[in-house]
Coordinates of C-alpha atoms and ligand atoms in Angstrom, one line a residue:
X1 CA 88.7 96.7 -318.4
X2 CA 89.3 97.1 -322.3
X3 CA 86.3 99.2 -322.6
X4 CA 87.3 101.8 -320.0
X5 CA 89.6 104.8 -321.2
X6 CA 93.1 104.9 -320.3
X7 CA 94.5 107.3 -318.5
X8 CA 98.1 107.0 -320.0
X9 CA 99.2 105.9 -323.4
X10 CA 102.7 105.1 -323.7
X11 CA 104.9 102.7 -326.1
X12 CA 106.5 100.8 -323.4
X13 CA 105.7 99.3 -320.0
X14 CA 108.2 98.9 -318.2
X15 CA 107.2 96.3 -314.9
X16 CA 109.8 96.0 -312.6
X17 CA 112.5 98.6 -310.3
X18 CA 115.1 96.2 -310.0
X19 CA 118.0 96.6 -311.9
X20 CA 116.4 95.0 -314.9
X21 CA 113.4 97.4 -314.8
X22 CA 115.8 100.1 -314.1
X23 CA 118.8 99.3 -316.8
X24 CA 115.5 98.8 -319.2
X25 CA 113.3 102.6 -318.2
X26 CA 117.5 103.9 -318.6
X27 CA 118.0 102.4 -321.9
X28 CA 114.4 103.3 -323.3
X29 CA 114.5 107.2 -321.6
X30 CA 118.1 107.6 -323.6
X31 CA 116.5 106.3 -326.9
X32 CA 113.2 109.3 -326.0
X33 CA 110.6 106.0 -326.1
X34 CA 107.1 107.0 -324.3
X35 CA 107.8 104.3 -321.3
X36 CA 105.7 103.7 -318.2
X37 CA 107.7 101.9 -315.4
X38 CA 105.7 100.5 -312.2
X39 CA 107.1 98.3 -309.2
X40 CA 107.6 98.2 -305.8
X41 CA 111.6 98.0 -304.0
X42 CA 113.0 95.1 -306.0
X43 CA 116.3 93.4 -304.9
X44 CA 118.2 96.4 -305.6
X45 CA 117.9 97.9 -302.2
X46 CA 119.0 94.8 -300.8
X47 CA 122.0 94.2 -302.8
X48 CA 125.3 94.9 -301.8
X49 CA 126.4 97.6 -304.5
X50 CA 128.2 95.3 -305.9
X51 CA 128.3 95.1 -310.1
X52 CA 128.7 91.2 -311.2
X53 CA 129.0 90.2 -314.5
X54 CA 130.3 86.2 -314.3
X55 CA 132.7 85.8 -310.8
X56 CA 132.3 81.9 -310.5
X57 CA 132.1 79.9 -313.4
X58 CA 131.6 76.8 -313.8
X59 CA 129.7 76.5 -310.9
X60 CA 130.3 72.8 -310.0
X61 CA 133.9 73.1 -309.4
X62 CA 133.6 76.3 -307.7
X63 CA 136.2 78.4 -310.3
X64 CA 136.9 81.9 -309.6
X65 CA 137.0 83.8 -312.7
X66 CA 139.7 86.1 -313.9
X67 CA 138.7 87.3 -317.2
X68 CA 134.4 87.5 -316.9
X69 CA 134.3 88.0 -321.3
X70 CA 136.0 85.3 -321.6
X71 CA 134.9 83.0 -319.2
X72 CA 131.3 84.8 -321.0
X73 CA 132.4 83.2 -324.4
X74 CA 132.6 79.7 -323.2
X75 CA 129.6 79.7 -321.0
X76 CA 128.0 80.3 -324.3
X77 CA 128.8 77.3 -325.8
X78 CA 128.7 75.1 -322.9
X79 CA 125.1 76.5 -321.7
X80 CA 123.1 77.8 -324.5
X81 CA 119.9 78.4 -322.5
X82 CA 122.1 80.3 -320.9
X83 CA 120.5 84.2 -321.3
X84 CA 124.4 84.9 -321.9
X85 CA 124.4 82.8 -324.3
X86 CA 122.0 84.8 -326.6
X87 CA 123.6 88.2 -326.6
X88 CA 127.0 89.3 -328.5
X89 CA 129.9 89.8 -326.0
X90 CA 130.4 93.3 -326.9
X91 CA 126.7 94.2 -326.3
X92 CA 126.8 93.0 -322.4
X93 CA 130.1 95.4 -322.1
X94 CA 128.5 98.3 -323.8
X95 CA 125.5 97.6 -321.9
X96 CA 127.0 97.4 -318.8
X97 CA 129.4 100.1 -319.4
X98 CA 126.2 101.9 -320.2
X99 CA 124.8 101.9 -316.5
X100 CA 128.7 102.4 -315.3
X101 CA 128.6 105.9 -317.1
X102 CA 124.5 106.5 -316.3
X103 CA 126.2 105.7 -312.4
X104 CA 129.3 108.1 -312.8
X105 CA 126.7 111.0 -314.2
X106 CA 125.3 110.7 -311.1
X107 CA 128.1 111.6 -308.8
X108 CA 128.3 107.6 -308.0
X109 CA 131.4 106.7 -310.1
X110 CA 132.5 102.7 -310.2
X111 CA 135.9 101.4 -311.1
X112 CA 136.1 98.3 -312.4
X113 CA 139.4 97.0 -314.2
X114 CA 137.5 96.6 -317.7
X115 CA 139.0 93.1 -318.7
X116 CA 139.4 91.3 -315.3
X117 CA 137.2 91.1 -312.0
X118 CA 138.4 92.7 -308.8
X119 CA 138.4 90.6 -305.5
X120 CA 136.7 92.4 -302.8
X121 CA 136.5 91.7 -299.4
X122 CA 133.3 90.9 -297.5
X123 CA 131.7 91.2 -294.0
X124 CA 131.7 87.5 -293.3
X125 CA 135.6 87.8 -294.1
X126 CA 135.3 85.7 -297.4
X127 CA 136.6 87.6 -300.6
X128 CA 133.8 87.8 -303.6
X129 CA 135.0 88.4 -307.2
X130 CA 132.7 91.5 -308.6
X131 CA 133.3 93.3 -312.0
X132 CA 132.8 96.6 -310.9
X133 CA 132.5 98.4 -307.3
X134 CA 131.7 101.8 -306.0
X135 CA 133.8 104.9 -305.5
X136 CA 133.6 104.3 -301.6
X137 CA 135.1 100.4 -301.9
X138 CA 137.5 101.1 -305.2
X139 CA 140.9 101.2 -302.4
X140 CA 139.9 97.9 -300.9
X141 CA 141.0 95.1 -303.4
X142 CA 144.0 97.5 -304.1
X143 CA 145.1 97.5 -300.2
X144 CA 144.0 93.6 -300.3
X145 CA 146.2 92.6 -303.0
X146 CA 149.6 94.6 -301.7
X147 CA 148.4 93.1 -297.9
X148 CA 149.2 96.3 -296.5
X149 CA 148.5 97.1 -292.3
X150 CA 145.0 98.4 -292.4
X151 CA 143.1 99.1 -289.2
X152 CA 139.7 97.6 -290.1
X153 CA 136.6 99.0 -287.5
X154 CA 133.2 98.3 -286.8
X155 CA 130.5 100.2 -285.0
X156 CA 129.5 98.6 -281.6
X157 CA 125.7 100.1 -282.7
X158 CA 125.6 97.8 -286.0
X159 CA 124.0 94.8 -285.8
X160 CA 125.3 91.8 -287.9
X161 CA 128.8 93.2 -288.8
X162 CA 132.4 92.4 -286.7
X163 CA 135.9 93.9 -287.7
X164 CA 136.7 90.9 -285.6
X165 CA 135.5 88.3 -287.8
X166 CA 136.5 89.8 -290.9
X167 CA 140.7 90.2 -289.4
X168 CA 140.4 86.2 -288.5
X169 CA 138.7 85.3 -291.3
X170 CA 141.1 86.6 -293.8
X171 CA 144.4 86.5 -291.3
X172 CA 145.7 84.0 -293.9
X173 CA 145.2 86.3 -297.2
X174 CA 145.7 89.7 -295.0
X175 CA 147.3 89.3 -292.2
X176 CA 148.0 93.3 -292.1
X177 CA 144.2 93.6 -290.9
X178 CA 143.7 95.2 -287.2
X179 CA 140.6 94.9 -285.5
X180 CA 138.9 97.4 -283.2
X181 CA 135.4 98.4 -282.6
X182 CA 134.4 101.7 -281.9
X183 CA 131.2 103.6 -281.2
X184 CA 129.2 106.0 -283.6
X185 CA 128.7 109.4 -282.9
X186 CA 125.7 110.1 -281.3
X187 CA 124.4 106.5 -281.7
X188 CA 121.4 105.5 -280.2
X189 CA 122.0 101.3 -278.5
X190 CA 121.1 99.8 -282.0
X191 CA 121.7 101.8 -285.6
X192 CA 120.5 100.3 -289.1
X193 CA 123.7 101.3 -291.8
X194 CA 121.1 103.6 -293.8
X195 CA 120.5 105.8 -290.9
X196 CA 123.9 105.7 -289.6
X197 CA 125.2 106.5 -293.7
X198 CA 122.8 109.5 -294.2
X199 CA 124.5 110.9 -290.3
X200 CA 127.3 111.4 -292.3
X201 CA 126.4 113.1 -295.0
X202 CA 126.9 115.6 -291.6
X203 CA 129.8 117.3 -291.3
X204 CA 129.9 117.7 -287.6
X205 CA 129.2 114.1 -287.3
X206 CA 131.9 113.5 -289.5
X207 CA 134.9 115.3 -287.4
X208 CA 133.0 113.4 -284.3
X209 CA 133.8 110.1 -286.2
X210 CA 137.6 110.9 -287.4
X211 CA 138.2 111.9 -283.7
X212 CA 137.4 108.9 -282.5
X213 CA 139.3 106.4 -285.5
X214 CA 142.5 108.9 -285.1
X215 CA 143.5 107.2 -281.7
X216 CA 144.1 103.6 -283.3
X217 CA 145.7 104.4 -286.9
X218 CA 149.3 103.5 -285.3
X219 CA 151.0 102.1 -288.6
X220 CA 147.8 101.2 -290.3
X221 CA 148.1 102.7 -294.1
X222 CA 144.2 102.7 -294.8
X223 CA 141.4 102.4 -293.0
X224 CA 138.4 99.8 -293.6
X225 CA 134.6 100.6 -292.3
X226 CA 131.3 99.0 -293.2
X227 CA 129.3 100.6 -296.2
X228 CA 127.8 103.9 -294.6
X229 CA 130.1 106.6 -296.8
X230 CA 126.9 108.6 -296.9
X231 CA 123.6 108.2 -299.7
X232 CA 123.9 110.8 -302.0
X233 CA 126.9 112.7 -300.9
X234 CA 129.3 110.1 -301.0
X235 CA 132.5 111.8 -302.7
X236 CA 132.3 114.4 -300.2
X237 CA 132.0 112.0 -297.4
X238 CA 134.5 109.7 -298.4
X239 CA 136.9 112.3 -299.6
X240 CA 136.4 114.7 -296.6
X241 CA 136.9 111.5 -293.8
X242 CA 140.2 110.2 -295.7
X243 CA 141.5 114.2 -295.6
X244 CA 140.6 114.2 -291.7
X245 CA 142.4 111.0 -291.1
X246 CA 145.3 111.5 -293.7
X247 CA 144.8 108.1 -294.7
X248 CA 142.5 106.6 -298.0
X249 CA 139.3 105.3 -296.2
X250 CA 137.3 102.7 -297.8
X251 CA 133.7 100.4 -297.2
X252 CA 133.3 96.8 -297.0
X253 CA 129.7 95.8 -298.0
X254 CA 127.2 95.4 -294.8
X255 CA 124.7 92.8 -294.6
X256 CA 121.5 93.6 -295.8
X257 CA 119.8 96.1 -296.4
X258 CA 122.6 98.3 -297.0
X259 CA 123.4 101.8 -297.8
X260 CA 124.9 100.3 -301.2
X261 CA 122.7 98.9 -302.4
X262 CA 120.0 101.4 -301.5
X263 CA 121.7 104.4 -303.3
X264 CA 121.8 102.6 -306.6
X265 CA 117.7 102.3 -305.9
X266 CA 117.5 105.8 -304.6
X267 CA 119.7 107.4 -307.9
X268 CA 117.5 105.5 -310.4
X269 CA 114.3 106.5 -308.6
X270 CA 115.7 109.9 -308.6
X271 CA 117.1 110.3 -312.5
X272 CA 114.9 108.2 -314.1
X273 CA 111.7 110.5 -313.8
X274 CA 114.2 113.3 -315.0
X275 CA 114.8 111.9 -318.2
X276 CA 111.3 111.4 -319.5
X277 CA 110.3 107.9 -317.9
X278 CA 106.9 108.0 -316.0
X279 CA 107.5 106.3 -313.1
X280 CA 104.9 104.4 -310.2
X281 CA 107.4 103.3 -307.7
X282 CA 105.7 101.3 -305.0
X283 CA 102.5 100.5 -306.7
X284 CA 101.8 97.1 -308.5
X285 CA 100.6 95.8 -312.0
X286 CA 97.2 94.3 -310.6
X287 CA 95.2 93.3 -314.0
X288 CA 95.8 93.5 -317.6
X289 CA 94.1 92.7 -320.8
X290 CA 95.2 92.5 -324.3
X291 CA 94.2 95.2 -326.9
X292 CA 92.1 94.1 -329.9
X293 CA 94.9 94.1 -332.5
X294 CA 97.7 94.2 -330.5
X295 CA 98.9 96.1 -327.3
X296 CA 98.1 96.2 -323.7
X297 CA 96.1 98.0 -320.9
X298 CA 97.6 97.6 -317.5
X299 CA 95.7 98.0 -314.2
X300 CA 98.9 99.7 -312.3
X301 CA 97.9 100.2 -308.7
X302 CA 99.2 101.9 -305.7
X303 CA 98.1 102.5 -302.0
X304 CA 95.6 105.4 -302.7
X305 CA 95.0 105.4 -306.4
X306 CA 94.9 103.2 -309.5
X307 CA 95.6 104.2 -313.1
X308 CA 94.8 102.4 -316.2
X309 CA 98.0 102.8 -318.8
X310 CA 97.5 101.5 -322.4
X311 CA 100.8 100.2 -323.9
X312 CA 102.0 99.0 -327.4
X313 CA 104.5 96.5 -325.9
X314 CA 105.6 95.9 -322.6
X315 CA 108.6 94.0 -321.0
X316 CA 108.7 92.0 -318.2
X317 CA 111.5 92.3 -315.1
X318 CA 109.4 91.2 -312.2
X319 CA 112.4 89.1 -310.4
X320 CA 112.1 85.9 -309.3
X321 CA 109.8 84.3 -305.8
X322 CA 111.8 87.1 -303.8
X323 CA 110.7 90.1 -306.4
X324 CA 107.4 88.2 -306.8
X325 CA 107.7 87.9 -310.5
X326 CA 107.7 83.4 -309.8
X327 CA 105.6 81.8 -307.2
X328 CA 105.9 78.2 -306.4
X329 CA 103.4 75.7 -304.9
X330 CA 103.4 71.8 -304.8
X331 CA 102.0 71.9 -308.3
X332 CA 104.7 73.6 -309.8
X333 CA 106.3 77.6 -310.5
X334 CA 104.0 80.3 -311.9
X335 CA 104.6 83.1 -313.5
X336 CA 102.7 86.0 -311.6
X337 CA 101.4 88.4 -313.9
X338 CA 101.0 87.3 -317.2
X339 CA 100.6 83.5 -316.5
X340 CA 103.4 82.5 -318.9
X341 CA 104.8 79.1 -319.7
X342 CA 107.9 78.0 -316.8
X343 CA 110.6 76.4 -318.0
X344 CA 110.6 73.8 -315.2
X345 CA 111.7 70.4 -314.0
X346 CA 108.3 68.3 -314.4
X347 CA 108.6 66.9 -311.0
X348 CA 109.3 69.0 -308.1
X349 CA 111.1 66.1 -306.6
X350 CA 113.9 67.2 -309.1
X351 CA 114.1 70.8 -307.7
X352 CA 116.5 70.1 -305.2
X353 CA 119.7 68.1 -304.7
X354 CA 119.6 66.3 -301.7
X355 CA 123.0 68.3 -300.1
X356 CA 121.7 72.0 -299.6
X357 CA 125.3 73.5 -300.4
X358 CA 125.8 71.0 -303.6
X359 CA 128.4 73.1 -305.7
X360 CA 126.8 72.6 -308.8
X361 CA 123.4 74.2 -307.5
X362 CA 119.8 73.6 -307.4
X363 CA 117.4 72.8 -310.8
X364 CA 114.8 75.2 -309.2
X365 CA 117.0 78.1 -309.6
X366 CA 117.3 77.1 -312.8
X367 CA 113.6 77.6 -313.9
X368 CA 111.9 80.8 -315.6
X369 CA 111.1 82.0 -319.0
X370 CA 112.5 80.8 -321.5
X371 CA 112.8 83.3 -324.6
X372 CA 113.4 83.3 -328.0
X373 CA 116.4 85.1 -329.8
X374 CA 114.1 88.7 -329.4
X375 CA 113.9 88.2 -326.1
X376 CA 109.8 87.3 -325.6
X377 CA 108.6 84.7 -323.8
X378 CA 108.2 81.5 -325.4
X379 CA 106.4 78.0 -324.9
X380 CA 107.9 74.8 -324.7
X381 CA 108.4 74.4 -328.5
X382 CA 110.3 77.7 -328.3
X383 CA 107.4 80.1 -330.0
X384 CA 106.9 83.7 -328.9
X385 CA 103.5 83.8 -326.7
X386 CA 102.9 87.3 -327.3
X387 CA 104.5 89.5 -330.8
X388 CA 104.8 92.6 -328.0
X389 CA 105.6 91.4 -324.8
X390 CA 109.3 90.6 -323.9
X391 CA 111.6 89.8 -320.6
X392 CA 114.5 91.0 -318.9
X393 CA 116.3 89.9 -315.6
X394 CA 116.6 87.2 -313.3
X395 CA 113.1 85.9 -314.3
X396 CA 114.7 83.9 -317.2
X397 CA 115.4 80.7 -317.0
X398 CA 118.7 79.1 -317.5
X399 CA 120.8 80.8 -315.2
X400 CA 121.3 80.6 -312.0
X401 CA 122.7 83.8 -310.8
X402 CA 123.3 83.7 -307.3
X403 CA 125.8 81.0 -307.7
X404 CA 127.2 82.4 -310.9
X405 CA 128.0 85.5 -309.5
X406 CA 126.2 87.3 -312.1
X407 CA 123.2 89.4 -311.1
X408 CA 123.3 92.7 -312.3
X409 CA 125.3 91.9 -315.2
X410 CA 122.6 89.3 -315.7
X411 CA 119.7 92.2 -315.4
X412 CA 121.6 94.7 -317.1
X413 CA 122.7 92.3 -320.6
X414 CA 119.5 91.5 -321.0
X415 CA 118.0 94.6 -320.4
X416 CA 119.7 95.6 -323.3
X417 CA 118.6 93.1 -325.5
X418 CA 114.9 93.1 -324.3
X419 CA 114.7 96.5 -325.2
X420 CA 116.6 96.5 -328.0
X421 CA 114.3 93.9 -329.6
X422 CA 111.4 96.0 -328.5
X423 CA 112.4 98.6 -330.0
X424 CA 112.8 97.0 -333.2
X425 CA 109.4 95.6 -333.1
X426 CA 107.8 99.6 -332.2
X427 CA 109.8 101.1 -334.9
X428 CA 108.3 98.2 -337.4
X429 CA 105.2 98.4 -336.3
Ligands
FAD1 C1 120.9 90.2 -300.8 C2 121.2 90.4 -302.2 C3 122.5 90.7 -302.5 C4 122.9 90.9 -303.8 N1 124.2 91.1 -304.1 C5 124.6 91.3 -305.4 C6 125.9 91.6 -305.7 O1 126.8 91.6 -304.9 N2 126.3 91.7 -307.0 C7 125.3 91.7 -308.0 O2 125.7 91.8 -309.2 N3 124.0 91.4 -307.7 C8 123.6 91.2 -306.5 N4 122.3 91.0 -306.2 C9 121.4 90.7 -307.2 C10 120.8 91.9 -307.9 O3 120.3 92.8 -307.0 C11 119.7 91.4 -308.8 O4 120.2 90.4 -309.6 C12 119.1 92.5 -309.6 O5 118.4 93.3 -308.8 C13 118.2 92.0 -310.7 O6 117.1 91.6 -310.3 P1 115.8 91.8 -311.2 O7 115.6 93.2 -311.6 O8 115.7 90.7 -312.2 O9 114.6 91.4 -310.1 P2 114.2 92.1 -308.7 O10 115.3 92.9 -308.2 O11 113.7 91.0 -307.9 O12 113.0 93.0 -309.1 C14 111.8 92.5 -309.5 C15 110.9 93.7 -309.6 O13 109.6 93.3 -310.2 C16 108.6 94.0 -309.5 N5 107.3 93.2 -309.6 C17 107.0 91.9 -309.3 N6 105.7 91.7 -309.5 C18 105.2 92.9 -309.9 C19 103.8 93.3 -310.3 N7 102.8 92.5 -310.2 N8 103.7 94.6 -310.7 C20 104.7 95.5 -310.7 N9 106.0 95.1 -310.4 C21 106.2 93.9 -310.0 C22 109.1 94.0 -308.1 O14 108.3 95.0 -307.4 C23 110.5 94.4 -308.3 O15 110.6 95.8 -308.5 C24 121.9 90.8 -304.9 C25 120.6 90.5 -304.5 C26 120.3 90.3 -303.2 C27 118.8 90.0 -302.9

């Protein structure tokens, strides 16, 4: 393969479209770096929309966090493997803030509180401390926190979501919530939320749906719907339903997949070609070699082509056993593409606690690549394997993100630093 021509030279590789890859192709395209990106739907279109930075820390007793920088700071002394732990405070908020502004250029604007998390309400009726939440969900903690009479609907064509179960769920928090469950305009029997959120990007279908809220309001002051305020014309939706009904309308995240989480995919698949980034969404990294002195060629293959791309340095988002970037067997976790050294418990015994909801979580969620302070993976006596290959995302080890509450901050923090680092190391070299 390093005999054959490439078809692309670039500076970067980018592998990975979830919202590490993404955060990473944004932060190189605003810098004007020559990056490839390549990967197929990560997480992203799965996620709920949500922006996380730290919600629940620490994790074994379960704390709700307030203040996410702060709570950042002393995570970073109590877990310095911790990928937090490597990156200044102030870069994860201008990072994040970064993708914020990237989101409100966009037409996609998020409202977070800057120094504390908000407290949003879920579809299983549980409440979820996020840093930062969409346009079309910012009234919901606000309405939540003054516990005002809110008529809360759900659509008798979606699957896996019930007004009914969110009221009793949070009677105790929110009493003022009033169930009722309503059909969708010209529904077929069973709807999937991004279908039924690009219907009302339709105006007609729109009036259809006020008509039929408008009989229950009675003293409700806001009105609470699953996540399907539209794909790419969500102001106008939002905006022009709440006009119709006279009353601020707001989403509660679906269950998966969900329009949320499948507009932030759809907006960075969209932008991210427009600002210089040469993009293979939906094709795979299949084979790579190194370059004589340095570098990489890439094997970047897709369902009726493949390229070869030639890259100075690359960095690594490729998720975790979901995203495909880990794989485990009964001999232990891989790493999929470049075979790098796991930071892993020796036994896989040890993986697991023996209660599956143990608080303080699982060891195997633990496990990844390790890095050193420039963000490149490193072996077990904490030396860089490769000068020009780095990582990003919720492939490193030492975090556990799903119980921390901290997955796109996670992706997006280290993003930033990855790149960063890269960057240093093309504008040495
Ligand atoms: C159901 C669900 C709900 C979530 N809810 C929230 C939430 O409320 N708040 C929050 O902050 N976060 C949430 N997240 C997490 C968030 O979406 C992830 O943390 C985030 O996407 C970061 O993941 P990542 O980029 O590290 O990896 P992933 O999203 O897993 O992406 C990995 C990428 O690597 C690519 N890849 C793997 N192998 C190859 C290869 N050989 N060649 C090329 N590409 C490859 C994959 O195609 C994929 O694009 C949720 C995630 C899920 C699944």
């Amino acid at each position: 393969m390093n005999s054959q021509r490439a078809d692309i030279d670039c500076d970067l590789m980018v592998i990975g479209t979830g919202m590490a890859g993404m955060a990473t192709a944004m932060f190189a395209a605003k810098k004007g770096i020559k990056a490839v990106q390549v990967g197929v739907a990560g997480q992203l279109g799965f996620a709920s929309g949500l922006i996380d930075v730290l919600g629940i820390y620490p994790v074994a007793g379960g704390r709700v966090v307030e203040n996410p920088w702060q709570a950042i700071t002393s995570l970073g002394r109590k877990e310095p493997k911790h990928p937090y732990a490597m990156i200044q405070s102030n870069e994860i908020r201008t990072s994040v803030n970064a993708v914020l502004e990237f989101l409100g250029r966009a037409d996609y604007p998020y409202v977070c509180q800057k120094e504390n998390n908000m407290v949003m309400p879920t579809s299983a009726g549980t409440i979820k401390p996020t840093y930062a939440v969409p346009h079309t969900m910012a009234y919901g903690p606000a309405a939540m926190a003054r516990k005002e009479p809110c008529l809360v609907i759900d659509f008798k064509s979606l699957k896996g979501y019930s007004s009914r179960q969110i009221a009793e769920n949070l009677s105790r928090s929110w009493p003022g919530l009033r169930p009722v469950s309503i059909g969708f305009p010209e529904a077929a029997t069973e709807m999937y939320s991004e279908r039924m959120a690009r219907s009302l990007e339709n105006p007609r279908i729109r009036e259809k749906l006020a008509d039929l809220i408008a009989p229950h309001i009675g003293d409700a002051c806001s009105v609470a719907m699953p996540a399907l305020l539209g794909v790419f014309r969500t102001l106008e939706v939002t905006e022009d339903l709440s006009r119709a009904l006279g009353l601020p309308v707001f989403e509660i995240p679906t269950m998966l997949p969900g329009a949320a989480g499948i507009r932030l995919k759809e907006i960075f698949e969209q932008h991210l070609p427009e600002m210089g980034i040469t993009s293979f969404f939906q094709h795979k990294v299949r084979n790579l070699s190194r370059k004589k002195g340095g570098g990489w060629i890439f094997e970047v293959e897709g369902m009726n082509f493949s390229r070869l791309v030639s890259a100075k340095t690359a960095i690594v988002c490729s998720g975790r056993f979901l995203g495909g970037g880990l794989h485990a067997d009964r001999h232990g976790i891989k790493e999929t593409i470049f075979s790098l050294p796991i930071a892993q418990a020796p036994e896989r015994a040890s993986w697991h606690q023996r209660d599956m909801l143990d608080p303080a979580g699982h060891r195997v969620n633990r496990s990844g690549i390790a890095v050193d302070r420039d963000f490149r993976p490193s072996d077990s006596n904490g030396r860089p394997v490769y000068p020009d290959l780095f990582a990003a995302g919720t492939i490193l080890a030492g975090q556990d993100w799903m119980r921390q509450k901290c997955g796109s901050g996670l992706a997006i923090a280290t993003a930033y630093a990855a790149f960063n680092a890269c960057n240093n190391f093309l504008e040495k070299a």
